[in-house]
mmCIF file with all atom_site columns, C-alpha atoms in Angstrom:
data_model
loop_
_atom_site.group_PDB
_atom_site.id
_atom_site.type_symbol
_atom_site.label_atom_id
_atom_site.label_alt_id
_atom_site.label_comp_id
_atom_site.label_asym_id
_atom_site.label_entity_id
_atom_site.label_seq_id
_atom_site.pdbx_PDB_ins_code
_atom_site.Cartn_x
_atom_site.Cartn_y
_atom_site.Cartn_z
_atom_site.occupancy
_atom_site.B_iso_or_equiv
_atom_site.pdbx_formal_charge
_atom_site.auth_seq_id
_atom_site.auth_comp_id
_atom_site.auth_asym_id
_atom_site.auth_atom_id
_atom_site.pdbx_PDB_model_num
ATOM 1   C CA . UNK A 1 1   ? 23.493 10.323  -8.502  1.00 0.00 ? 142 UNK A CA 1
ATOM 2   C CA . UNK A 1 2   ? 23.752 9.513   -4.800  1.00 0.00 ? 143 UNK A CA 1
ATOM 3   C CA . UNK A 1 3   ? 23.707 12.195  -2.171  1.00 0.00 ? 144 UNK A CA 1
ATOM 4   C CA . UNK A 1 4   ? 26.451 10.512  -0.492  1.00 0.00 ? 145 UNK A CA 1
ATOM 5   C CA . UNK A 1 5   ? 29.613 10.554  -2.742  1.00 0.00 ? 146 UNK A CA 1
ATOM 6   C CA . UNK A 1 6   ? 32.079 7.639   -2.524  1.00 0.00 ? 147 UNK A CA 1
ATOM 7   C CA . UNK A 1 7   ? 35.145 7.148   -4.925  1.00 0.00 ? 148 UNK A CA 1
ATOM 8   C CA . UNK A 1 8   ? 34.029 4.370   -7.523  1.00 0.00 ? 149 UNK A CA 1
ATOM 9   C CA . UNK A 1 9   ? 37.228 2.219   -6.725  1.00 0.00 ? 150 UNK A CA 1
ATOM 10  C CA . UNK A 1 10  ? 40.066 1.876   -4.349  1.00 0.00 ? 151 UNK A CA 1
ATOM 11  C CA . UNK A 1 11  ? 43.023 -0.546  -4.248  1.00 0.00 ? 152 UNK A CA 1
ATOM 12  C CA . UNK A 1 12  ? 45.646 -1.722  -2.019  1.00 0.00 ? 153 UNK A CA 1
ATOM 13  C CA . UNK A 1 13  ? 48.320 -4.575  -1.714  1.00 0.00 ? 154 UNK A CA 1
ATOM 14  C CA . UNK A 1 14  ? 47.873 -7.170  1.091   1.00 0.00 ? 155 UNK A CA 1
ATOM 15  C CA . UNK A 1 15  ? 48.762 -6.018  4.429   1.00 0.00 ? 156 UNK A CA 1
ATOM 16  C CA . UNK A 1 16  ? 48.426 -2.281  3.583   1.00 0.00 ? 157 UNK A CA 1
ATOM 17  C CA . UNK A 1 17  ? 45.944 0.260   4.933   1.00 0.00 ? 158 UNK A CA 1
ATOM 18  C CA . UNK A 1 18  ? 43.307 1.754   2.766   1.00 0.00 ? 159 UNK A CA 1
ATOM 19  C CA . UNK A 1 19  ? 40.715 4.448   3.578   1.00 0.00 ? 160 UNK A CA 1
ATOM 20  C CA . UNK A 1 20  ? 37.371 4.612   1.844   1.00 0.00 ? 161 UNK A CA 1
ATOM 21  C CA . UNK A 1 21  ? 35.661 8.070   2.041   1.00 0.00 ? 162 UNK A CA 1
ATOM 22  C CA . UNK A 1 22  ? 31.928 9.092   2.144   1.00 0.00 ? 163 UNK A CA 1
ATOM 23  C CA . UNK A 1 23  ? 31.111 12.655  1.547   1.00 0.00 ? 164 UNK A CA 1
ATOM 24  C CA . UNK A 1 24  ? 27.821 14.256  2.263   1.00 0.00 ? 165 UNK A CA 1
ATOM 25  C CA . UNK A 1 25  ? 26.219 17.571  3.021   1.00 0.00 ? 166 UNK A CA 1
ATOM 26  C CA . UNK A 1 26  ? 24.493 19.713  5.528   1.00 0.00 ? 167 UNK A CA 1
ATOM 27  C CA . UNK A 1 27  ? 21.260 17.612  5.044   1.00 0.00 ? 168 UNK A CA 1
ATOM 28  C CA . UNK A 1 28  ? 22.813 14.388  6.000   1.00 0.00 ? 169 UNK A CA 1
ATOM 29  C CA . UNK A 1 29  ? 26.172 13.623  7.389   1.00 0.00 ? 170 UNK A CA 1
ATOM 30  C CA . UNK A 1 30  ? 26.644 17.347  8.215   1.00 0.00 ? 171 UNK A CA 1
ATOM 31  C CA . UNK A 1 31  ? 23.307 17.376  10.037  1.00 0.00 ? 172 UNK A CA 1
ATOM 32  C CA . UNK A 1 32  ? 24.979 15.060  12.507  1.00 0.00 ? 173 UNK A CA 1
ATOM 33  C CA . UNK A 1 33  ? 23.113 11.962  11.404  1.00 0.00 ? 174 UNK A CA 1
ATOM 34  C CA . UNK A 1 34  ? 25.074 8.973   11.898  1.00 0.00 ? 175 UNK A CA 1
ATOM 35  C CA . UNK A 1 35  ? 26.937 7.088   9.188   1.00 0.00 ? 176 UNK A CA 1
ATOM 36  C CA . UNK A 1 36  ? 27.011 3.300   8.733   1.00 0.00 ? 177 UNK A CA 1
ATOM 37  C CA . UNK A 1 37  ? 29.043 1.091   6.545   1.00 0.00 ? 178 UNK A CA 1
ATOM 38  C CA . UNK A 1 38  ? 28.282 -2.128  4.733   1.00 0.00 ? 179 UNK A CA 1
ATOM 39  C CA . UNK A 1 39  ? 30.295 -4.637  2.998   1.00 0.00 ? 180 UNK A CA 1
ATOM 40  C CA . UNK A 1 40  ? 28.686 -6.457  -0.197  1.00 0.00 ? 181 UNK A CA 1
ATOM 41  C CA . UNK A 1 41  ? 30.086 -9.281  -2.085  1.00 0.00 ? 182 UNK A CA 1
ATOM 42  C CA . UNK A 1 42  ? 28.654 -10.336 -5.418  1.00 0.00 ? 183 UNK A CA 1
ATOM 43  C CA . UNK A 1 43  ? 25.489 -12.440 -5.168  1.00 0.00 ? 184 UNK A CA 1
ATOM 44  C CA . UNK A 1 44  ? 25.288 -12.077 -1.301  1.00 0.00 ? 185 UNK A CA 1
ATOM 45  C CA . UNK A 1 45  ? 23.436 -9.970  1.173   1.00 0.00 ? 186 UNK A CA 1
ATOM 46  C CA . UNK A 1 46  ? 25.074 -6.776  2.392   1.00 0.00 ? 187 UNK A CA 1
ATOM 47  C CA . UNK A 1 47  ? 26.795 -7.083  5.754   1.00 0.00 ? 188 UNK A CA 1
ATOM 48  C CA . UNK A 1 48  ? 26.845 -4.507  8.483   1.00 0.00 ? 189 UNK A CA 1
ATOM 49  C CA . UNK A 1 49  ? 30.522 -3.463  9.108   1.00 0.00 ? 190 UNK A CA 1
ATOM 50  C CA . UNK A 1 50  ? 30.312 -0.234  11.161  1.00 0.00 ? 191 UNK A CA 1
ATOM 51  C CA . UNK A 1 51  ? 27.210 1.418   12.816  1.00 0.00 ? 192 UNK A CA 1
ATOM 52  C CA . UNK A 1 52  ? 26.830 4.720   14.541  1.00 0.00 ? 193 UNK A CA 1
ATOM 53  C CA . UNK A 1 53  ? 30.149 6.250   12.926  1.00 0.00 ? 194 UNK A CA 1
ATOM 54  C CA . UNK A 1 54  ? 32.445 4.134   14.875  1.00 0.00 ? 195 UNK A CA 1
ATOM 55  C CA . UNK A 1 55  ? 31.032 0.930   16.396  1.00 0.00 ? 196 UNK A CA 1
ATOM 56  C CA . UNK A 1 56  ? 31.736 -2.591  15.209  1.00 0.00 ? 197 UNK A CA 1
ATOM 57  C CA . UNK A 1 57  ? 29.163 -5.249  15.358  1.00 0.00 ? 198 UNK A CA 1
ATOM 58  C CA . UNK A 1 58  ? 30.410 -8.419  17.155  1.00 0.00 ? 199 UNK A CA 1
ATOM 59  C CA . UNK A 1 59  ? 32.252 -10.578 14.754  1.00 0.00 ? 200 UNK A CA 1
ATOM 60  C CA . UNK A 1 60  ? 33.768 -7.761  12.609  1.00 0.00 ? 201 UNK A CA 1
ATOM 61  C CA . UNK A 1 61  ? 37.362 -7.638  12.879  1.00 0.00 ? 202 UNK A CA 1
ATOM 62  C CA . UNK A 1 62  ? 39.181 -4.688  14.547  1.00 0.00 ? 203 UNK A CA 1
ATOM 63  C CA . UNK A 1 63  ? 40.900 -4.136  11.308  1.00 0.00 ? 204 UNK A CA 1
ATOM 64  C CA . UNK A 1 64  ? 37.688 -2.278  10.288  1.00 0.00 ? 205 UNK A CA 1
ATOM 65  C CA . UNK A 1 65  ? 37.180 1.250   11.850  1.00 0.00 ? 206 UNK A CA 1
ATOM 66  C CA . UNK A 1 66  ? 34.899 4.240   11.153  1.00 0.00 ? 207 UNK A CA 1
ATOM 67  C CA . UNK A 1 67  ? 35.209 7.812   11.695  1.00 0.00 ? 208 UNK A CA 1
ATOM 68  C CA . UNK A 1 68  ? 33.261 10.986  10.854  1.00 0.00 ? 209 UNK A CA 1
ATOM 69  C CA . UNK A 1 69  ? 34.011 14.716  10.772  1.00 0.00 ? 210 UNK A CA 1
ATOM 70  C CA . UNK A 1 70  ? 31.982 17.453  9.363   1.00 0.00 ? 211 UNK A CA 1
ATOM 71  C CA . UNK A 1 71  ? 30.237 16.375  6.257   1.00 0.00 ? 212 UNK A CA 1
ATOM 72  C CA . UNK A 1 72  ? 32.381 13.345  5.656   1.00 0.00 ? 213 UNK A CA 1
ATOM 73  C CA . UNK A 1 73  ? 33.029 9.908   7.058   1.00 0.00 ? 214 UNK A CA 1
ATOM 74  C CA . UNK A 1 74  ? 35.500 7.268   6.381   1.00 0.00 ? 215 UNK A CA 1
ATOM 75  C CA . UNK A 1 75  ? 35.986 3.626   6.570   1.00 0.00 ? 216 UNK A CA 1
ATOM 76  C CA . UNK A 1 76  ? 39.599 2.458   7.297   1.00 0.00 ? 217 UNK A CA 1
ATOM 77  C CA . UNK A 1 77  ? 40.785 -1.134  6.741   1.00 0.00 ? 218 UNK A CA 1
ATOM 78  C CA . UNK A 1 78  ? 44.204 -2.243  8.099   1.00 0.00 ? 219 UNK A CA 1
ATOM 79  C CA . UNK A 1 79  ? 46.219 -5.409  7.272   1.00 0.00 ? 220 UNK A CA 1
ATOM 80  C CA . UNK A 1 80  ? 44.319 -5.729  3.991   1.00 0.00 ? 221 UNK A CA 1
ATOM 81  C CA . UNK A 1 81  ? 43.387 -9.340  3.092   1.00 0.00 ? 222 UNK A CA 1
ATOM 82  C CA . UNK A 1 82  ? 42.237 -10.941 -0.085  1.00 0.00 ? 223 UNK A CA 1
ATOM 83  C CA . UNK A 1 83  ? 38.842 -11.627 1.345   1.00 0.00 ? 224 UNK A CA 1
ATOM 84  C CA . UNK A 1 84  ? 38.303 -7.798  1.918   1.00 0.00 ? 225 UNK A CA 1
ATOM 85  C CA . UNK A 1 85  ? 37.771 -7.429  -1.893  1.00 0.00 ? 226 UNK A CA 1
ATOM 86  C CA . UNK A 1 86  ? 34.263 -6.406  -2.072  1.00 0.00 ? 227 UNK A CA 1
ATOM 87  C CA . UNK A 1 87  ? 31.974 -3.368  -2.469  1.00 0.00 ? 228 UNK A CA 1
ATOM 88  C CA . UNK A 1 88  ? 31.484 -1.035  0.246   1.00 0.00 ? 229 UNK A CA 1
ATOM 89  C CA . UNK A 1 89  ? 28.643 1.314   0.996   1.00 0.00 ? 230 UNK A CA 1
ATOM 90  C CA . UNK A 1 90  ? 28.223 4.137   3.392   1.00 0.00 ? 231 UNK A CA 1
ATOM 91  C CA . UNK A 1 91  ? 24.421 5.091   4.604   1.00 0.00 ? 232 UNK A CA 1
ATOM 92  C CA . UNK A 1 92  ? 23.013 7.814   6.554   1.00 0.00 ? 233 UNK A CA 1
ATOM 93  C CA . UNK A 1 93  ? 19.723 9.816   6.750   1.00 0.00 ? 234 UNK A CA 1
ATOM 94  C CA . UNK A 1 94  ? 18.833 12.743  4.656   1.00 0.00 ? 235 UNK A CA 1
ATOM 95  C CA . UNK A 1 95  ? 16.484 15.430  5.876   1.00 0.00 ? 236 UNK A CA 1
ATOM 96  C CA . UNK A 1 96  ? 15.964 16.912  2.605   1.00 0.00 ? 237 UNK A CA 1
ATOM 97  C CA . UNK A 1 97  ? 14.814 13.636  1.087   1.00 0.00 ? 238 UNK A CA 1
ATOM 98  C CA . UNK A 1 98  ? 13.101 12.495  4.285   1.00 0.00 ? 239 UNK A CA 1
ATOM 99  C CA . UNK A 1 99  ? 14.629 9.188   3.932   1.00 0.00 ? 240 UNK A CA 1
ATOM 100 C CA . UNK A 1 100 ? 17.634 6.841   4.386   1.00 0.00 ? 241 UNK A CA 1
ATOM 101 C CA . UNK A 1 101 ? 20.349 7.197   1.723   1.00 0.00 ? 242 UNK A CA 1
ATOM 102 C CA . UNK A 1 102 ? 23.299 5.054   0.446   1.00 0.00 ? 243 UNK A CA 1
ATOM 103 C CA . UNK A 1 103 ? 26.427 6.170   -1.149  1.00 0.00 ? 244 UNK A CA 1
ATOM 104 C CA . UNK A 1 104 ? 27.211 4.827   -4.525  1.00 0.00 ? 245 UNK A CA 1
ATOM 105 C CA . UNK A 1 105 ? 29.453 2.255   -3.446  1.00 0.00 ? 246 UNK A CA 1
ATOM 106 C CA . UNK A 1 106 ? 33.287 1.770   -3.594  1.00 0.00 ? 247 UNK A CA 1
ATOM 107 C CA . UNK A 1 107 ? 34.786 -1.254  -5.160  1.00 0.00 ? 248 UNK A CA 1
ATOM 108 C CA . UNK A 1 108 ? 37.956 -2.334  -3.091  1.00 0.00 ? 249 UNK A CA 1
ATOM 109 C CA . UNK A 1 109 ? 40.480 -4.278  -5.030  1.00 0.00 ? 250 UNK A CA 1
ATOM 110 C CA . UNK A 1 110 ? 43.189 -6.167  -3.225  1.00 0.00 ? 251 UNK A CA 1
ATOM 111 C CA . UNK A 1 111 ? 46.104 -6.200  -5.612  1.00 0.00 ? 252 UNK A CA 1
ATOM 112 C CA . UNK B 2 1   ? 19.245 -17.149 14.917  1.00 0.00 ? 65  UNK B CA 1
ATOM 113 C CA . UNK B 2 2   ? 17.965 -14.310 13.059  1.00 0.00 ? 66  UNK B CA 1
ATOM 114 C CA . UNK B 2 3   ? 16.734 -15.150 9.701   1.00 0.00 ? 67  UNK B CA 1
ATOM 115 C CA . UNK B 2 4   ? 15.058 -13.162 6.816   1.00 0.00 ? 68  UNK B CA 1
ATOM 116 C CA . UNK B 2 5   ? 13.659 -14.868 3.823   1.00 0.00 ? 69  UNK B CA 1
ATOM 117 C CA . UNK B 2 6   ? 12.215 -12.955 0.852   1.00 0.00 ? 70  UNK B CA 1
ATOM 118 C CA . UNK B 2 7   ? 9.903  -14.453 -1.869  1.00 0.00 ? 71  UNK B CA 1
ATOM 119 C CA . UNK B 2 8   ? 7.713  -13.236 -4.464  1.00 0.00 ? 72  UNK B CA 1
ATOM 120 C CA . UNK B 2 9   ? 10.072 -12.000 -7.088  1.00 0.00 ? 73  UNK B CA 1
ATOM 121 C CA . UNK B 2 10  ? 9.732  -12.933 -10.806 1.00 0.00 ? 74  UNK B CA 1
ATOM 122 C CA . UNK B 2 11  ? 9.219  -11.393 -14.313 1.00 0.00 ? 75  UNK B CA 1
ATOM 123 C CA . UNK B 2 12  ? 6.354  -9.038  -14.772 1.00 0.00 ? 76  UNK B CA 1
ATOM 124 C CA . UNK B 2 13  ? 5.407  -6.817  -17.599 1.00 0.00 ? 77  UNK B CA 1
ATOM 125 C CA . UNK B 2 14  ? 5.571  -2.843  -17.452 1.00 0.00 ? 78  UNK B CA 1
ATOM 126 C CA . UNK B 2 15  ? 2.720  -1.618  -15.632 1.00 0.00 ? 79  UNK B CA 1
ATOM 127 C CA . UNK B 2 16  ? 1.927  -4.835  -13.735 1.00 0.00 ? 80  UNK B CA 1
ATOM 128 C CA . UNK B 2 17  ? 2.013  -5.678  -10.064 1.00 0.00 ? 81  UNK B CA 1
ATOM 129 C CA . UNK B 2 18  ? 4.012  -7.821  -7.718  1.00 0.00 ? 82  UNK B CA 1
ATOM 130 C CA . UNK B 2 19  ? 3.863  -8.604  -4.029  1.00 0.00 ? 83  UNK B CA 1
ATOM 131 C CA . UNK B 2 20  ? 7.199  -9.341  -2.129  1.00 0.00 ? 84  UNK B CA 1
ATOM 132 C CA . UNK B 2 21  ? 7.163  -11.136 1.235   1.00 0.00 ? 85  UNK B CA 1
ATOM 133 C CA . UNK B 2 22  ? 9.752  -11.572 4.032   1.00 0.00 ? 86  UNK B CA 1
ATOM 134 C CA . UNK B 2 23  ? 9.368  -14.060 6.558   1.00 0.00 ? 87  UNK B CA 1
ATOM 135 C CA . UNK B 2 24  ? 11.351 -13.519 9.637   1.00 0.00 ? 88  UNK B CA 1
ATOM 136 C CA . UNK B 2 25  ? 12.354 -15.524 12.539  1.00 0.00 ? 89  UNK B CA 1
ATOM 137 C CA . UNK B 2 26  ? 14.758 -15.497 15.464  1.00 0.00 ? 90  UNK B CA 1
ATOM 138 C CA . UNK B 2 27  ? 13.473 -12.206 16.962  1.00 0.00 ? 91  UNK B CA 1
ATOM 139 C CA . UNK B 2 28  ? 10.488 -10.449 18.236  1.00 0.00 ? 92  UNK B CA 1
ATOM 140 C CA . UNK B 2 29  ? 9.319  -9.025  14.950  1.00 0.00 ? 93  UNK B CA 1
ATOM 141 C CA . UNK B 2 30  ? 6.722  -6.530  16.172  1.00 0.00 ? 94  UNK B CA 1
ATOM 142 C CA . UNK B 2 31  ? 9.537  -4.693  18.093  1.00 0.00 ? 95  UNK B CA 1
ATOM 143 C CA . UNK B 2 32  ? 11.632 -3.748  15.287  1.00 0.00 ? 96  UNK B CA 1
ATOM 144 C CA . UNK B 2 33  ? 11.204 -1.294  12.346  1.00 0.00 ? 97  UNK B CA 1
ATOM 145 C CA . UNK B 2 34  ? 11.908 -2.995  8.785   1.00 0.00 ? 98  UNK B CA 1
ATOM 146 C CA . UNK B 2 35  ? 12.890 -1.907  5.468   1.00 0.00 ? 99  UNK B CA 1
ATOM 147 C CA . UNK B 2 36  ? 13.089 -2.797  1.782   1.00 0.00 ? 100 UNK B CA 1
ATOM 148 C CA . UNK B 2 37  ? 16.395 -1.964  -0.077  1.00 0.00 ? 101 UNK B CA 1
ATOM 149 C CA . UNK B 2 38  ? 17.065 -2.775  -3.860  1.00 0.00 ? 102 UNK B CA 1
ATOM 150 C CA . UNK B 2 39  ? 20.078 -3.156  -6.085  1.00 0.00 ? 103 UNK B CA 1
ATOM 151 C CA . UNK B 2 40  ? 19.591 -2.756  -9.707  1.00 0.00 ? 104 UNK B CA 1
ATOM 152 C CA . UNK B 2 41  ? 21.906 -4.928  -12.038 1.00 0.00 ? 105 UNK B CA 1
ATOM 153 C CA . UNK B 2 42  ? 25.423 -3.225  -12.011 1.00 0.00 ? 106 UNK B CA 1
ATOM 154 C CA . UNK B 2 43  ? 24.296 -0.586  -9.630  1.00 0.00 ? 107 UNK B CA 1
ATOM 155 C CA . UNK B 2 44  ? 24.475 0.362   -6.008  1.00 0.00 ? 108 UNK B CA 1
ATOM 156 C CA . UNK B 2 45  ? 22.138 -0.115  -3.107  1.00 0.00 ? 109 UNK B CA 1
ATOM 157 C CA . UNK B 2 46  ? 19.050 2.118   -3.063  1.00 0.00 ? 110 UNK B CA 1
ATOM 158 C CA . UNK B 2 47  ? 16.687 2.444   -0.079  1.00 0.00 ? 111 UNK B CA 1
ATOM 159 C CA . UNK B 2 48  ? 13.084 1.731   -1.114  1.00 0.00 ? 112 UNK B CA 1
ATOM 160 C CA . UNK B 2 49  ? 10.783 1.856   1.808   1.00 0.00 ? 113 UNK B CA 1
ATOM 161 C CA . UNK B 2 50  ? 10.504 1.427   5.769   1.00 0.00 ? 114 UNK B CA 1
ATOM 162 C CA . UNK B 2 51  ? 7.900  0.816   8.314   1.00 0.00 ? 115 UNK B CA 1
ATOM 163 C CA . UNK B 2 52  ? 7.828  1.094   12.064  1.00 0.00 ? 116 UNK B CA 1
ATOM 164 C CA . UNK B 2 53  ? 7.513  -1.894  14.379  1.00 0.00 ? 117 UNK B CA 1
ATOM 165 C CA . UNK B 2 54  ? 3.582  -1.362  14.824  1.00 0.00 ? 118 UNK B CA 1
ATOM 166 C CA . UNK B 2 55  ? 3.031  -0.485  11.228  1.00 0.00 ? 119 UNK B CA 1
ATOM 167 C CA . UNK B 2 56  ? 1.732  2.826   12.044  1.00 0.00 ? 120 UNK B CA 1
ATOM 168 C CA . UNK B 2 57  ? 4.460  4.803   10.304  1.00 0.00 ? 121 UNK B CA 1
ATOM 169 C CA . UNK B 2 58  ? 5.603  4.199   6.621   1.00 0.00 ? 122 UNK B CA 1
ATOM 170 C CA . UNK B 2 59  ? 8.448  5.789   4.541   1.00 0.00 ? 123 UNK B CA 1
ATOM 171 C CA . UNK B 2 60  ? 9.101  5.663   0.844   1.00 0.00 ? 124 UNK B CA 1
ATOM 172 C CA . UNK B 2 61  ? 11.815 6.748   -1.536  1.00 0.00 ? 125 UNK B CA 1
ATOM 173 C CA . UNK B 2 62  ? 10.472 9.460   -4.037  1.00 0.00 ? 126 UNK B CA 1
ATOM 174 C CA . UNK B 2 63  ? 11.202 6.791   -6.766  1.00 0.00 ? 127 UNK B CA 1
ATOM 175 C CA . UNK B 2 64  ? 8.535  4.611   -5.512  1.00 0.00 ? 128 UNK B CA 1
ATOM 176 C CA . UNK B 2 65  ? 6.139  6.872   -3.612  1.00 0.00 ? 129 UNK B CA 1
ATOM 177 C CA . UNK B 2 66  ? 2.455  6.375   -4.859  1.00 0.00 ? 130 UNK B CA 1
ATOM 178 C CA . UNK B 2 67  ? 3.457  3.013   -6.585  1.00 0.00 ? 131 UNK B CA 1
ATOM 179 C CA . UNK B 2 68  ? 4.768  0.937   -3.654  1.00 0.00 ? 132 UNK B CA 1
ATOM 180 C CA . UNK B 2 69  ? 3.042  0.121   -0.538  1.00 0.00 ? 133 UNK B CA 1
ATOM 181 C CA . UNK B 2 70  ? 4.813  -1.431  2.543   1.00 0.00 ? 134 UNK B CA 1
ATOM 182 C CA . UNK B 2 71  ? 2.990  -3.313  5.253   1.00 0.00 ? 135 UNK B CA 1
ATOM 183 C CA . UNK B 2 72  ? 3.533  -5.850  7.838   1.00 0.00 ? 136 UNK B CA 1
ATOM 184 C CA . UNK B 2 73  ? 1.533  -8.577  9.710   1.00 0.00 ? 137 UNK B CA 1
ATOM 185 C CA . UNK B 2 74  ? 3.196  -9.061  13.138  1.00 0.00 ? 138 UNK B CA 1
ATOM 186 C CA . UNK B 2 75  ? 1.038  -12.083 13.857  1.00 0.00 ? 139 UNK B CA 1
ATOM 187 C CA . UNK B 2 76  ? 2.638  -13.845 10.942  1.00 0.00 ? 140 UNK B CA 1
ATOM 188 C CA . UNK B 2 77  ? 6.072  -12.339 11.331  1.00 0.00 ? 141 UNK B CA 1
ATOM 189 C CA . UNK B 2 78  ? 5.928  -11.178 7.695   1.00 0.00 ? 142 UNK B CA 1
ATOM 190 C CA . UNK B 2 79  ? 6.935  -8.009  5.800   1.00 0.00 ? 143 UNK B CA 1
ATOM 191 C CA . UNK B 2 80  ? 5.213  -7.185  2.514   1.00 0.00 ? 144 UNK B CA 1
ATOM 192 C CA . UNK B 2 81  ? 6.085  -4.796  -0.489  1.00 0.00 ? 145 UNK B CA 1
ATOM 193 C CA . UNK B 2 82  ? 3.138  -4.334  -2.681  1.00 0.00 ? 146 UNK B CA 1
ATOM 194 C CA . UNK B 2 83  ? 4.533  -2.948  -6.144  1.00 0.00 ? 147 UNK B CA 1
ATOM 195 C CA . UNK B 2 84  ? 2.145  -1.622  -8.625  1.00 0.00 ? 148 UNK B CA 1
ATOM 196 C CA . UNK B 2 85  ? 2.639  0.343   -11.925 1.00 0.00 ? 149 UNK B CA 1
ATOM 197 C CA . UNK B 2 86  ? 6.176  -1.406  -12.235 1.00 0.00 ? 150 UNK B CA 1
ATOM 198 C CA . UNK B 2 87  ? 8.759  0.009   -14.633 1.00 0.00 ? 151 UNK B CA 1
ATOM 199 C CA . UNK B 2 88  ? 11.860 -1.211  -16.288 1.00 0.00 ? 152 UNK B CA 1
ATOM 200 C CA . UNK B 2 89  ? 13.818 0.783   -13.856 1.00 0.00 ? 153 UNK B CA 1
ATOM 201 C CA . UNK B 2 90  ? 12.232 -1.221  -10.948 1.00 0.00 ? 154 UNK B CA 1
ATOM 202 C CA . UNK B 2 91  ? 14.274 -4.260  -12.054 1.00 0.00 ? 155 UNK B CA 1
ATOM 203 C CA . UNK B 2 92  ? 16.481 -5.105  -9.192  1.00 0.00 ? 156 UNK B CA 1
ATOM 204 C CA . UNK B 2 93  ? 17.224 -7.551  -6.342  1.00 0.00 ? 157 UNK B CA 1
ATOM 205 C CA . UNK B 2 94  ? 15.137 -6.510  -3.399  1.00 0.00 ? 158 UNK B CA 1
ATOM 206 C CA . UNK B 2 95  ? 16.278 -7.252  0.209   1.00 0.00 ? 159 UNK B CA 1
ATOM 207 C CA . UNK B 2 96  ? 14.337 -6.896  3.240   1.00 0.00 ? 160 UNK B CA 1
ATOM 208 C CA . UNK B 2 97  ? 16.350 -5.852  6.380   1.00 0.00 ? 161 UNK B CA 1
ATOM 209 C CA . UNK B 2 98  ? 15.713 -5.291  9.909   1.00 0.00 ? 162 UNK B CA 1
ATOM 210 C CA . UNK B 2 99  ? 16.112 -1.703  11.260  1.00 0.00 ? 163 UNK B CA 1
ATOM 211 C CA . UNK B 2 100 ? 18.064 -1.019  14.493  1.00 0.00 ? 164 UNK B CA 1
ATOM 212 C CA . UNK B 2 101 ? 19.070 2.112   16.235  1.00 0.00 ? 165 UNK B CA 1
ATOM 213 C CA . UNK B 2 102 ? 17.930 4.568   19.092  1.00 0.00 ? 166 UNK B CA 1
ATOM 214 C CA . UNK B 2 103 ? 16.070 6.879   16.885  1.00 0.00 ? 167 UNK B CA 1
ATOM 215 C CA . UNK B 2 104 ? 14.506 6.744   13.402  1.00 0.00 ? 168 UNK B CA 1
ATOM 216 C CA . UNK B 2 105 ? 17.013 9.058   11.786  1.00 0.00 ? 169 UNK B CA 1
ATOM 217 C CA . UNK B 2 106 ? 19.840 7.098   13.158  1.00 0.00 ? 170 UNK B CA 1
ATOM 218 C CA . UNK B 2 107 ? 18.395 3.728   11.972  1.00 0.00 ? 171 UNK B CA 1
ATOM 219 C CA . UNK B 2 108 ? 20.694 1.200   10.206  1.00 0.00 ? 172 UNK B CA 1
ATOM 220 C CA . UNK B 2 109 ? 20.283 -2.305  8.871   1.00 0.00 ? 173 UNK B CA 1
ATOM 221 C CA . UNK B 2 110 ? 21.779 -5.083  11.055  1.00 0.00 ? 174 UNK B CA 1
ATOM 222 C CA . UNK B 2 111 ? 20.258 -8.332  9.462   1.00 0.00 ? 175 UNK B CA 1
ATOM 223 C CA . UNK B 2 112 ? 19.485 -8.706  5.908   1.00 0.00 ? 176 UNK B CA 1
ATOM 224 C CA . UNK B 2 113 ? 17.666 -11.298 3.630   1.00 0.00 ? 177 UNK B CA 1
ATOM 225 C CA . UNK B 2 114 ? 19.317 -13.022 0.575   1.00 0.00 ? 178 UNK B CA 1
ATOM 226 C CA . UNK B 2 115 ? 17.130 -10.987 -1.759  1.00 0.00 ? 179 UNK B CA 1
ATOM 227 C CA . UNK B 2 116 ? 14.475 -11.750 -4.384  1.00 0.00 ? 180 UNK B CA 1
ATOM 228 C CA . UNK B 2 117 ? 14.860 -10.760 -8.039  1.00 0.00 ? 181 UNK B CA 1
ATOM 229 C CA . UNK B 2 118 ? 12.279 -8.594  -9.774  1.00 0.00 ? 182 UNK B CA 1
ATOM 230 C CA . UNK B 2 119 ? 12.523 -8.237  -13.496 1.00 0.00 ? 183 UNK B CA 1
ATOM 231 C CA . UNK B 2 120 ? 10.179 -5.879  -15.299 1.00 0.00 ? 184 UNK B CA 1
ATOM 232 C CA . UNK B 2 121 ? 10.240 -6.451  -19.096 1.00 0.00 ? 185 UNK B CA 1
ATOM 233 C CA . UNK B 2 122 ? 7.860  -7.223  -21.882 1.00 0.00 ? 186 UNK B CA 1
#
């Protein structure tokens, strides 16, 4: 059981906007630790999508955006494309565990 | 170009040991903290261990504390993970990754290797 909770699955049609949530607690996201997001395709290494809650590395399309409020964070994807079908993970730091933690991951399906 | 290449995975019996290596290139290795993350079959990502740029500080998930040891050789641009007393639940693809961030509790992983598979089974 992950300390960061993500919905197991989300789906959307091409061109639509979807939002993936990541819910934590006062020992991680609520403790003002940054949230980061990764995209993972089967058989490939995770790819950094968003760092420091809202920042995109160079090369990541601006269709991807991140936000954080209280004990939760969200990843929004606009103009959904077939190539966005992947698993998405949030990551932060947890002071109770004294370590870095991932959410359980959300599988995004493009209908 | 930043590159990370893991090696050392394989099949090992329960209770056995294995040492993973991660050879890096394309950046000044000793100035970056590094980490190991794993993904068990059909499961999500799990942070395993981390180490500061100098090697002076190490960090472990509770699930591996006392069994795994992270280390680095900055002269060889290589990160290691010594895994002892292996269990079936340690079966996973192990990724090495570079940490980035202004302070340790805000660290994130900006570059990843392709992973090496560790299978613990009799």
